[in-house]
XYZ file of C-alpha atoms in Angstrom:
706
model
C 0.000 0.000 0.000
C 2.726 2.484 0.975
C 4.640 1.611 -2.204
C 1.564 2.250 -4.356
C 0.944 5.605 -2.666
C 4.516 6.856 -2.961
C 4.872 5.606 -6.542
C 1.652 7.392 -7.516
C 2.892 10.620 -5.901
C 6.202 10.495 -7.766
C 4.333 9.654 -10.974
C 2.205 12.782 -10.500
C 5.276 14.946 -9.978
C 6.866 13.432 -13.077
C 3.792 14.307 -15.156
C 3.859 17.850 -13.747
C 7.507 18.180 -14.805
C 6.622 16.897 -18.295
C 3.907 19.518 -18.756
C 6.169 22.225 -17.287
C 8.906 21.522 -19.807
C 6.336 21.293 -22.605
C 5.199 24.863 -21.882
C 8.536 26.390 -20.821
C 10.342 25.133 -23.938
C 8.046 27.158 -26.222
C 10.034 30.263 -27.314
C 8.515 33.347 -25.704
C 8.121 35.291 -28.951
C 7.345 32.321 -31.201
C 5.396 33.374 -34.297
C 5.968 37.131 -33.776
C 7.745 38.699 -36.734
C 7.352 42.342 -35.681
C 10.372 43.229 -33.473
C 8.530 46.076 -31.725
C 5.666 43.758 -30.827
C 8.138 41.133 -29.569
C 9.885 43.728 -27.422
C 6.569 44.858 -25.886
C 5.585 41.259 -25.172
C 8.896 40.487 -23.460
C 8.720 43.655 -21.383
C 5.110 43.135 -20.207
C 5.641 39.426 -19.526
C 8.703 40.271 -17.455
C 6.846 42.938 -15.473
C 4.023 40.513 -14.574
C 6.455 37.737 -13.627
C 8.613 40.044 -11.491
C 5.566 41.511 -9.735
C 4.148 38.062 -8.951
C 7.409 36.677 -7.627
C 8.140 39.829 -5.629
C 4.786 39.477 -3.889
C 5.359 35.789 -3.135
C 8.814 36.468 -1.685
C 7.452 39.239 0.540
C 4.521 37.084 1.649
C 6.620 33.990 2.346
C 9.031 36.054 4.436
C 6.134 36.725 6.822
C 5.128 33.054 6.618
C 8.548 31.859 7.798
C 8.207 33.880 11.018
C 4.671 32.577 11.520
C 5.707 28.955 10.900
C 8.552 29.107 13.394
C 6.494 30.834 16.072
C 3.416 28.638 15.793
C 5.484 25.443 15.643
C 6.951 26.415 19.022
C 3.426 27.025 20.385
C 2.346 23.557 19.200
C 5.418 21.896 20.694
C 4.870 23.570 24.080
C 1.089 23.237 24.460
C 0.273 19.810 23.028
C 1.038 16.639 24.984
C -1.161 13.585 25.593
C -1.034 12.746 29.323
C -1.754 9.074 28.502
C 1.637 8.743 26.779
C 4.211 10.158 29.215
C 7.064 8.561 27.266
C 6.261 10.632 24.148
C 5.754 14.382 23.718
C 3.264 14.518 20.828
C 3.683 18.275 20.536
C 7.179 17.994 19.053
C 6.094 15.524 16.378
C 2.900 17.468 15.649
C 5.076 20.553 15.132
C 7.186 18.584 12.632
C 4.018 17.576 10.764
C 2.839 21.193 10.856
C 6.079 22.505 9.369
C 6.040 19.899 6.607
C 2.455 20.865 5.708
C 3.480 24.543 5.602
C 6.502 23.882 3.399
C 4.574 21.785 0.880
C 1.799 24.393 0.717
C 4.395 27.111 0.036
C 6.113 25.008 -2.625
C 2.736 24.311 -4.258
C 1.934 28.026 -4.429
C 5.367 28.798 -5.872
C 5.048 26.130 -8.577
C 1.609 27.378 -9.551
C 2.726 30.991 -9.734
C 5.837 30.088 -11.708
C 4.024 28.134 -14.411
C 1.210 30.699 -14.624
C 3.677 33.502 -15.375
C 5.481 31.303 -17.906
C 2.331 30.117 -19.658
C 0.460 33.441 -19.973
C 2.559 35.083 -22.706
C 3.040 31.782 -24.526
C -0.745 31.365 -24.650
C -0.919 34.825 -26.234
C 1.579 33.981 -28.966
C -0.109 30.616 -29.571
C -3.396 32.482 -30.117
C -1.823 34.162 -33.149
C -1.802 30.733 -34.763
C -5.092 29.172 -33.635
C -7.572 28.865 -30.790
C -6.608 25.200 -30.366
C -2.903 25.963 -29.883
C -3.670 28.640 -27.306
C -6.090 26.346 -25.463
C -3.546 23.548 -25.097
C -0.809 25.883 -23.829
C -3.152 27.276 -21.147
C -4.444 23.805 -20.242
C -0.942 22.327 -20.039
C 0.057 25.210 -17.771
C -2.861 24.368 -15.498
C -1.879 20.681 -15.550
C 1.449 21.541 -13.925
C -0.496 22.957 -10.976
C -2.940 20.047 -10.862
C -0.511 17.149 -11.016
C 2.222 18.929 -9.064
C 0.057 19.946 -6.117
C -1.747 16.616 -5.707
C 1.524 14.751 -6.173
C 3.092 16.834 -3.400
C 0.023 16.341 -1.151
C 0.114 12.548 -1.528
C 3.902 12.490 -1.136
C 3.648 14.622 1.996
C 0.893 12.526 3.587
C 2.642 9.260 2.785
C 6.029 10.657 3.768
C 4.917 12.033 7.137
C 3.305 8.674 7.942
C 6.585 6.851 7.219
C 8.615 9.408 9.194
C 6.347 9.310 12.236
C 6.016 5.520 12.100
C 9.821 5.288 12.192
C 10.231 7.901 14.949
C 7.399 6.536 17.114
C 7.616 2.725 16.901
C 4.922 0.885 18.838
C 2.734 3.963 19.438
C -1.008 3.436 19.039
C -2.216 4.171 15.528
C -4.907 6.613 16.584
C -2.269 8.727 18.358
C -0.023 8.571 15.281
C -2.867 9.797 13.092
C -3.684 12.582 15.539
C -0.082 13.756 15.278
C -0.392 13.659 11.474
C -3.260 16.152 11.750
C -0.568 18.801 12.175
C 0.179 18.338 8.465
C -3.323 19.472 7.564
C -3.048 22.412 9.978
C 0.149 23.552 8.286
C -1.373 23.405 4.817
C -4.514 25.248 5.885
C -2.598 27.952 7.796
C -0.593 28.902 4.731
C -3.785 28.736 2.648
C -5.439 31.260 4.965
C -2.798 33.892 4.406
C -2.464 32.998 0.719
C -6.188 33.355 0.100
C -6.684 36.509 2.160
C -3.574 38.374 1.045
C -3.948 37.193 -2.552
C -7.604 38.223 -2.596
C -6.828 41.687 -1.218
C -3.969 42.169 -3.694
C -5.926 41.198 -6.796
C -9.125 43.042 -5.924
C -7.397 46.264 -4.921
C -5.741 46.315 -8.335
C -8.891 45.206 -10.175
C -11.144 47.799 -8.523
C -8.637 50.597 -9.134
C -8.163 49.607 -12.770
C -11.891 49.301 -13.477
C -13.258 52.367 -11.711
C -10.654 54.817 -12.922
C -9.757 53.217 -16.241
C -13.083 51.934 -17.532
C -15.587 54.249 -15.866
C -13.737 57.554 -15.441
C -11.328 57.508 -18.387
C -13.408 55.311 -20.709
C -10.488 53.172 -21.835
C -10.731 49.397 -22.456
C -9.848 46.714 -19.942
C -6.132 45.831 -19.949
C -5.284 49.052 -21.780
C -1.527 49.702 -21.285
C -2.296 53.343 -20.486
C -3.898 52.235 -17.198
C -1.269 52.386 -14.406
C -2.974 49.528 -12.503
C -3.066 47.096 -15.426
C 0.146 45.203 -14.509
C -0.925 44.927 -10.868
C -4.302 43.598 -12.069
C -2.618 40.889 -14.138
C -0.251 40.015 -11.282
C -3.268 39.752 -8.988
C -4.941 37.167 -11.222
C -2.015 34.837 -10.521
C -1.626 35.755 -6.851
C -5.246 35.130 -5.892
C -6.524 32.536 -8.358
C -3.415 30.370 -8.743
C -1.309 30.503 -5.581
C -4.301 31.176 -3.288
C -6.634 28.579 -4.818
C -3.834 25.995 -4.930
C -3.003 26.413 -1.252
C -6.717 26.319 -0.401
C -7.421 23.021 -2.160
C -4.152 21.509 -0.933
C -5.387 22.297 2.567
C -8.771 20.660 1.842
C -7.078 17.515 0.542
C -4.780 17.268 3.577
C -7.487 18.080 6.119
C -10.172 15.712 4.821
C -7.583 12.941 4.639
C -6.393 13.618 8.199
C -9.991 13.599 9.482
C -10.636 10.185 7.916
C -7.318 8.871 9.257
C -8.152 9.974 12.838
C -11.685 8.513 12.762
C -10.634 5.284 11.036
C -7.503 4.628 13.128
C -9.481 2.918 15.907
C -11.033 0.411 13.495
C -7.996 -0.197 11.269
C -5.149 -0.150 13.780
C -3.768 -3.498 12.543
C -4.808 -3.249 8.886
C -2.353 -1.003 7.006
C -4.255 -1.097 3.696
C -7.504 0.021 5.301
C -5.712 2.518 7.554
C -4.131 4.335 4.611
C -7.221 4.061 2.391
C -7.954 7.854 2.626
C -4.505 8.673 1.194
C -4.992 6.050 -1.507
C -8.122 7.844 -2.781
C -6.066 10.914 -3.705
C -3.261 8.736 -5.097
C -5.640 6.900 -7.451
C -6.845 10.255 -8.781
C -3.426 10.951 -10.359
C -3.321 8.220 -13.069
C -7.080 8.592 -13.625
C -6.609 12.316 -14.281
C -3.832 11.624 -16.799
C -6.214 9.428 -18.798
C -8.839 12.174 -18.523
C -6.480 14.784 -19.999
C -6.406 12.865 -23.282
C -10.140 13.543 -23.732
C -9.618 17.319 -24.120
C -10.250 18.094 -27.787
C -10.552 21.613 -29.219
C -10.652 22.560 -32.897
C -12.651 25.785 -32.899
C -13.973 28.403 -30.497
C -17.238 26.663 -29.672
C -15.329 23.601 -28.406
C -13.490 25.373 -25.552
C -16.109 25.560 -22.792
C -17.560 22.051 -23.459
C -14.032 20.580 -23.437
C -13.316 21.954 -19.955
C -16.653 20.800 -18.564
C -16.186 17.367 -20.156
C -12.895 16.945 -18.290
C -14.697 17.209 -14.940
C -17.460 14.798 -15.957
C -15.074 12.198 -17.389
C -12.758 12.456 -14.372
C -15.687 11.858 -11.999
C -16.845 8.776 -13.958
C -13.387 7.214 -14.294
C -12.532 7.887 -10.632
C -15.760 6.226 -9.500
C -15.048 3.120 -11.591
C -11.471 2.867 -10.304
C -12.440 3.437 -6.674
C -14.970 0.582 -6.714
C -12.189 -1.951 -7.254
C -9.786 -0.136 -4.911
C -12.398 -0.092 -2.121
C -13.063 -3.810 -2.507
C -9.309 -4.508 -2.374
C -8.096 -2.154 0.340
C -10.941 -2.353 2.883
C -12.116 -5.401 4.844
C -15.521 -6.737 3.881
C -16.860 -5.532 7.248
C -15.441 -3.506 10.139
C -16.547 -1.757 13.322
C -16.273 1.901 14.411
C -17.781 3.082 17.717
C -19.822 -0.094 18.023
C -21.348 0.146 14.527
C -20.598 -2.390 11.776
C -19.965 -1.117 8.218
C -18.929 -2.744 4.924
C -16.491 -1.847 2.150
C -19.466 -1.322 -0.176
C -20.888 1.206 2.321
C -17.626 3.128 2.182
C -17.550 3.074 -1.628
C -21.090 4.456 -1.748
C -19.973 7.247 0.610
C -17.129 8.049 -1.768
C -19.507 7.986 -4.746
C -21.954 10.326 -2.996
C -19.195 12.878 -2.391
C -17.836 12.655 -5.948
C -21.249 13.062 -7.591
C -22.282 15.851 -5.214
C -19.097 17.779 -6.009
C -19.865 17.581 -9.720
C -23.520 18.608 -9.233
C -22.611 21.561 -6.996
C -20.145 22.699 -9.661
C -22.740 22.458 -12.444
C -25.341 24.262 -10.316
C -22.801 27.016 -9.684
C -22.323 27.320 -13.429
C -26.073 27.844 -13.871
C -26.076 30.784 -11.470
C -22.838 32.401 -12.674
C -22.667 31.853 -16.454
C -24.160 34.474 -18.778
C -25.536 31.643 -20.916
C -28.343 31.180 -18.401
C -31.294 33.243 -17.194
C -30.127 34.295 -13.659
C -27.078 36.248 -14.891
C -29.002 37.664 -17.829
C -31.553 39.040 -15.356
C -28.744 40.783 -13.447
C -27.483 42.270 -16.732
C -31.010 43.414 -17.653
C -31.336 45.107 -14.243
C -28.339 47.298 -15.184
C -30.585 49.217 -17.596
C -32.061 51.051 -14.616
C -28.727 51.713 -12.949
C -26.109 50.269 -10.641
C -28.500 50.049 -7.669
C -30.852 47.560 -9.353
C -27.879 45.606 -10.694
C -26.572 45.192 -7.137
C -30.026 44.289 -5.751
C -30.508 41.546 -8.359
C -26.969 40.256 -7.816
C -27.461 39.944 -4.062
C -30.804 38.215 -4.573
C -29.194 35.757 -7.004
C -26.495 34.864 -4.460
C -28.978 34.229 -1.681
C -31.183 32.123 -3.961
C -28.267 30.129 -5.382
C -27.238 28.867 -1.941
C -30.491 26.910 -1.654
C -29.756 24.197 -4.202
C -26.104 23.750 -3.216
C -26.904 23.464 0.483
C -29.664 20.905 -0.204
C -27.230 18.831 -2.278
C -24.634 19.027 0.489
C -27.270 18.064 3.062
C -27.921 14.871 1.084
C -24.175 14.240 0.829
C -23.961 14.471 4.630
C -27.043 12.414 5.479
C -26.395 9.479 3.142
C -22.733 8.849 4.098
C -23.601 9.230 7.778
C -26.286 6.558 7.556
C -23.960 4.297 5.561
C -20.721 4.584 7.546
C -21.110 7.185 10.313
C -18.728 10.128 10.416
C -16.040 8.008 8.764
C -18.367 7.918 5.771
C -18.716 11.717 5.812
C -14.911 12.050 5.836
C -14.640 9.654 2.882
C -17.353 11.636 1.050
C -15.274 14.800 1.549
C -12.223 13.079 0.034
C -14.472 11.742 -2.742
C -15.484 15.283 -3.607
C -11.765 16.035 -3.936
C -10.882 12.855 -5.844
C -10.919 14.818 -9.127
C -8.709 17.505 -7.611
C -6.010 17.150 -10.289
C -8.481 17.997 -13.046
C -10.224 20.625 -10.899
C -6.957 22.453 -10.267
C -5.928 22.089 -13.906
C -8.986 23.868 -15.282
C -8.972 26.377 -12.423
C -5.345 27.413 -13.051
C -6.116 27.480 -16.786
C -8.419 30.471 -16.133
C -5.858 33.036 -14.862
C -3.401 31.975 -17.569
C -6.036 32.636 -20.262
C -7.057 35.901 -18.564
C -3.464 37.116 -18.480
C -3.030 36.085 -22.127
C -5.877 38.405 -23.099
C -4.385 41.254 -21.108
C -0.984 40.774 -22.709
C -2.584 40.714 -26.175
C -4.299 44.039 -25.440
C -1.178 45.670 -23.990
C 1.079 44.606 -26.851
C -1.400 45.791 -29.483
C -1.813 42.446 -31.209
C -4.481 42.019 -33.820
C -8.208 41.820 -33.082
C -8.256 38.115 -33.978
C -5.765 37.340 -31.188
C -7.813 39.235 -28.615
C -11.009 37.550 -29.803
C -9.440 34.118 -29.285
C -8.081 34.944 -25.839
C -11.487 36.376 -24.883
C -13.076 33.016 -25.750
C -10.502 31.217 -23.602
C -11.009 33.718 -20.777
C -14.803 33.439 -20.923
C -14.598 29.663 -20.542
C -12.080 30.120 -17.734
C -14.463 32.428 -15.862
C -17.108 29.732 -15.879
C -14.728 27.007 -14.720
C -13.357 29.339 -12.036
C -16.877 29.775 -10.660
C -17.345 25.994 -10.771
C -14.024 25.615 -8.951
C -15.115 27.991 -6.191
C -18.382 26.049 -5.690
C -16.398 22.829 -5.663
C -13.911 24.228 -3.101
C -16.646 25.533 -0.792
C -18.640 22.281 -0.946
C -15.583 20.189 -0.115
C -14.725 22.589 2.705
C -18.159 22.070 4.311
C -17.844 18.275 4.254
C -14.212 18.459 5.370
C -15.089 20.727 8.282
C -17.879 18.399 9.404
C -15.503 15.434 9.290
C -12.917 17.392 11.276
C -15.615 18.321 13.790
C -16.349 14.637 14.325
C -12.620 13.840 14.577
C -12.320 16.631 17.172
C -15.044 15.091 19.362
C -13.702 11.556 18.768
C -10.246 12.571 19.930
C -11.644 14.429 22.945
C -13.504 11.259 23.961
C -10.350 9.173 23.691
C -8.352 11.646 25.788
C -11.035 11.959 28.484
C -13.238 8.820 28.401
C -14.925 9.597 31.733
C -16.337 12.896 30.462
C -18.162 11.149 27.566
C -17.835 14.340 25.537
C -19.412 12.904 22.379
C -22.598 12.090 24.308
C -22.595 15.234 26.435
C -22.696 17.798 23.575
C -26.253 19.133 23.866
C -27.817 22.067 22.023
C -29.580 23.051 25.236
C -26.264 23.312 27.065
C -25.759 27.071 27.570
C -22.054 26.827 26.643
C -22.816 24.996 23.411
C -25.741 27.262 22.524
C -23.750 30.414 23.216
C -20.882 28.999 21.162
C -23.288 28.442 18.254
C -24.207 32.126 18.190
C -20.610 33.290 18.461
C -19.529 30.818 15.773
C -22.341 31.939 13.449
C -21.148 35.531 13.856
C -17.515 34.818 12.941
C -17.988 34.422 9.136
C -19.795 37.770 8.984
C -17.105 39.513 11.026
C -14.415 37.874 8.888
C -16.185 38.965 5.673
C -16.509 42.504 6.996
C -12.800 42.634 7.813
C -11.657 41.307 4.429
C -14.082 43.482 2.444
C -12.993 46.567 4.354
C -9.400 45.616 3.686
C -10.134 45.476 -0.048
C -11.864 48.848 0.225
C -8.871 50.427 1.984
C -6.401 49.001 -0.511
C -8.626 49.956 -3.439
C -8.850 53.543 -2.134
C -5.064 53.813 -2.169
C -4.938 52.305 -5.652
C -7.649 54.608 -7.041
C -5.876 57.686 -5.676
C -2.579 56.537 -7.194
C -4.099 55.820 -10.619
C -5.881 59.188 -10.626
C -2.630 60.906 -9.589
C -0.736 59.351 -12.472
C -3.387 60.308 -15.031
C -3.321 63.836 -13.602
C 0.425 64.400 -13.219
C 2.146 62.344 -15.918
C 1.726 64.116 -19.270
C 1.147 61.919 -22.279
C -0.358 58.844 -20.621
C -3.687 59.094 -22.430
C -1.910 59.868 -25.709
C 0.287 56.797 -25.293
C 3.508 58.825 -25.430
C 4.406 58.318 -21.752
C 4.578 55.116 -19.730
C 2.685 54.825 -16.411
C 4.492 53.840 -13.205
C 3.317 50.212 -13.054
C 5.681 49.233 -10.231
C 4.155 51.798 -7.872
C 0.723 50.201 -8.264
C 2.153 46.706 -7.708
C 3.869 48.002 -4.567
C 0.614 49.511 -3.233
C -1.263 46.200 -3.672
C 1.586 44.229 -2.091
C 1.888 46.442 0.976
C -1.882 46.528 1.497
C -2.249 42.760 1.131
C 0.501 41.964 3.627
C -0.748 44.560 6.114
C -4.396 43.619 5.954
C -4.017 39.811 6.082
C -2.942 39.783 9.750
C -6.179 40.757 11.614
C -8.387 38.123 9.855
C -5.687 35.522 10.558
C -5.643 36.375 14.260
C -9.460 36.187 14.365
C -9.638 32.701 12.843
C -6.734 31.129 14.696
C -7.156 32.956 17.972
C -10.883 32.388 18.563
C -10.877 28.568 19.009
C -7.742 28.695 21.169
C -9.121 31.419 23.428
C -12.587 29.863 23.727
C -11.146 26.404 24.427
C -8.794 27.750 27.085
C -11.454 29.825 28.858
C -14.585 27.695 28.417
C -13.530 24.173 27.406
C -14.426 21.650 24.701
C -18.264 22.117 24.659
C -17.901 25.829 23.872
C -15.422 25.066 21.063
C -17.889 22.514 19.662
C -20.551 25.234 19.527
C -18.150 27.663 17.833
C -17.253 25.096 15.155
C -20.861 24.113 14.455
C -22.053 27.725 14.241
C -19.260 28.890 11.927
C -19.683 25.812 9.712
C -23.394 26.386 9.090
C -23.373 30.156 8.597
C -19.970 30.225 6.876
C -20.941 27.575 4.331
C -24.122 29.398 3.288
C -22.438 32.808 3.234
C -19.493 31.497 1.199
C -21.728 30.050 -1.528
C -23.884 33.163 -1.640
C -20.914 35.557 -1.802
C -19.022 33.620 -4.467
C -22.079 33.243 -6.711
C -23.151 36.890 -6.373
C -19.661 38.028 -7.334
C -19.467 35.610 -10.258
C -22.895 36.729 -11.522
C -21.962 40.426 -11.399
C -18.744 39.705 -13.306
C -20.439 37.726 -16.060
C -23.380 40.157 -16.300
C -20.814 42.786 -17.247
C -19.241 40.428 -19.798
C -22.700 39.631 -21.218
C -23.183 43.320 -21.967
C -19.644 43.629 -23.355
C -20.470 40.917 -25.901
C -22.865 43.406 -27.507
C -26.057 42.704 -25.579
C -28.234 45.473 -24.078
C -26.334 48.169 -25.943
C -22.789 46.898 -25.427
C -19.679 48.699 -24.179
C -19.633 52.385 -23.317
C -23.355 52.666 -22.563
C -24.860 53.682 -19.240
C -26.030 50.088 -18.865
C -22.437 48.908 -19.214
C -21.192 51.476 -16.673
C -23.807 50.259 -14.168
C -22.665 46.669 -14.732
C -19.026 47.689 -14.182
C -19.999 49.172 -10.800
C -21.804 45.916 -9.923
C -18.755 43.905 -10.979
C -16.570 46.114 -8.808
C -18.821 45.520 -5.800
C -18.713 41.800 -6.558
C -14.921 41.583 -6.750
C -14.329 41.153 -2.985
C -17.376 38.851 -2.779
C -16.085 36.305 -5.290
C -12.327 36.618 -4.957
C -11.656 37.628 -1.351
C -14.350 37.047 1.271
C -16.260 34.198 -0.403
C -13.322 31.868 -1.157
C -11.565 32.691 2.121
C -14.628 31.642 4.149
C -14.061 27.992 3.316
C -10.635 28.290 4.907
C -12.217 29.844 7.996
C -14.471 26.846 8.612
C -11.724 24.313 7.826
C -8.921 25.998 9.728
C -10.998 26.488 12.877
C -11.846 22.778 12.859
C -8.345 21.418 12.158
C -6.840 23.812 14.717
C -9.306 22.587 17.347
C -8.521 18.969 16.468
C -4.780 19.491 16.896
C -5.176 21.360 20.210
C -7.612 18.902 21.842
C -4.959 17.727 24.385
C -4.446 21.338 25.468
C -8.200 21.907 25.867
C -8.603 18.691 27.891
C -5.692 19.449 30.226
C -5.933 23.199 30.668
C -9.263 24.284 29.119
C -12.287 25.600 30.989
C -10.348 28.172 33.011
C -13.491 30.239 33.646
C -16.084 27.463 33.411
C -14.490 24.107 34.140
């Protein structure tokens, strides 16, 4: 089993390297005969790449200090009193650091390939839509295969390391120590998502409001001082941030299943490591899926991307049936209940199908091919106010279907295999993660390609082709956000169960699992406080975007006002200043939300004990899940309503209807790219943090109410 897992991980990394070389070996200016055009392309590509890497270096510098400090906190505060011969805190800290490092490496790889692939997609578009599509898709594949390969390698590697360092220790304790790996991945994801979201939306808002609305110039016009920062932000938020987020989901859902299943499978290595195997199987399945991507003309692009998800889900389900029958015993017992390997497979299947359905439902509410977004666009005819009202209403309405689907995906696995089944369903939803990340990273690459085409002054045919690629990428990005939020809800629920399971094992006399009661004042109070946290978090991140955007708007206006010749195209704007403003704002504003998420469970657990933490987790999970779906879909709808008008509908560009839609899109930017996506990290990180710190809560918690 271990051999299969590690071989699959290395295979995934090998495929990622293959796709990387395939893209990187394309000459940057291939197919460009005009030397002036080639020079512009090289200059703009370099500016985007330098800006992206400069931001990552600045961000990771902060992360190093955080990693070192929090690892020390873990080592000092966590120790199971039942194992005096072993200090679990030290080994949990090692797991935490490894999770952090792999998350950082994943973000770096994604950013690197995105900034390599963007300009090459542009030059490929000069030849054909098919060539451009494959360059963007191959760029995304580096992220998909590389990240999942690293996740599987990390999970398998930390198991081997801990098993060697802690010989003879009970398996459930070993798996609890491994939970630190998921905490590390999710911690980095928090800062990556929040800071990346603030960076990209500050630049986007500044570019749109001043450039499009005030100056009346096109999107990605090189005369706009914020245009480079906007393109950098696409990579920062949607590549590095999304990658770290989904890496965290993969690690956390796997750790939850490992903790819950360790009691039942203590002597059965194949069954014990089954959760890691699910992700490992997804790597070769995804490679087969990639061969089904076929594009010849523009109309093939969007269906090709959607087909990848559908095919991946079907092939993964078929493969996992045989794997489940092989790896799991025919029947087993957890917490006195008997389950079968077929029950577990059905749990996996429920999660995989639900993930696909949530993604497709998200597409319905965020694509301008369907009625909901068209209604938002139509509302723009009467101004920005009605556009915003319709967009908010769409978001609230869209949460209904997704939540009902997720409710089914919770109920069915729970009846089939208890909370272990819910954890497997969460991993099942992520079993197509390679393909999901591939098409998600494809989007920013295609978006950047369009921007580069505009800034270099390439022909209209090139921009038309990149617009088609970008439009399809917008839809898949919305699907990816729905997919990420849905998996986060299931993952958080599984972590919640693992948290209570571990608390019971550490303090059997308290019977914590049985004592959690909604009528308990601590639990009930915790529910209200937990339900408030997502709203407070959203307020903080949105305000941060507003502050950063204010600085950006003032800077862009200043440059238009004080630098002669910008509008005439005879003078070059100060792009680096705008990149610097977004970077400084993102790094400054990411700290308070981070303290809120990580500090609340620790403080509540220390002062009020495990029941209060349980209430906090349950409250934030329910309200955060609904708010995340609503926010992401509202933002996506506003964005695509604007694009619907820009395609020539309802009067097209430059009309008052278009200006109203641009305002709506600007309002939606922090909804879909900052607050909404970051909320899934809030609910996951709170749960995994609580799971890791259970020994501390049991030993020292309840200071005020013991």
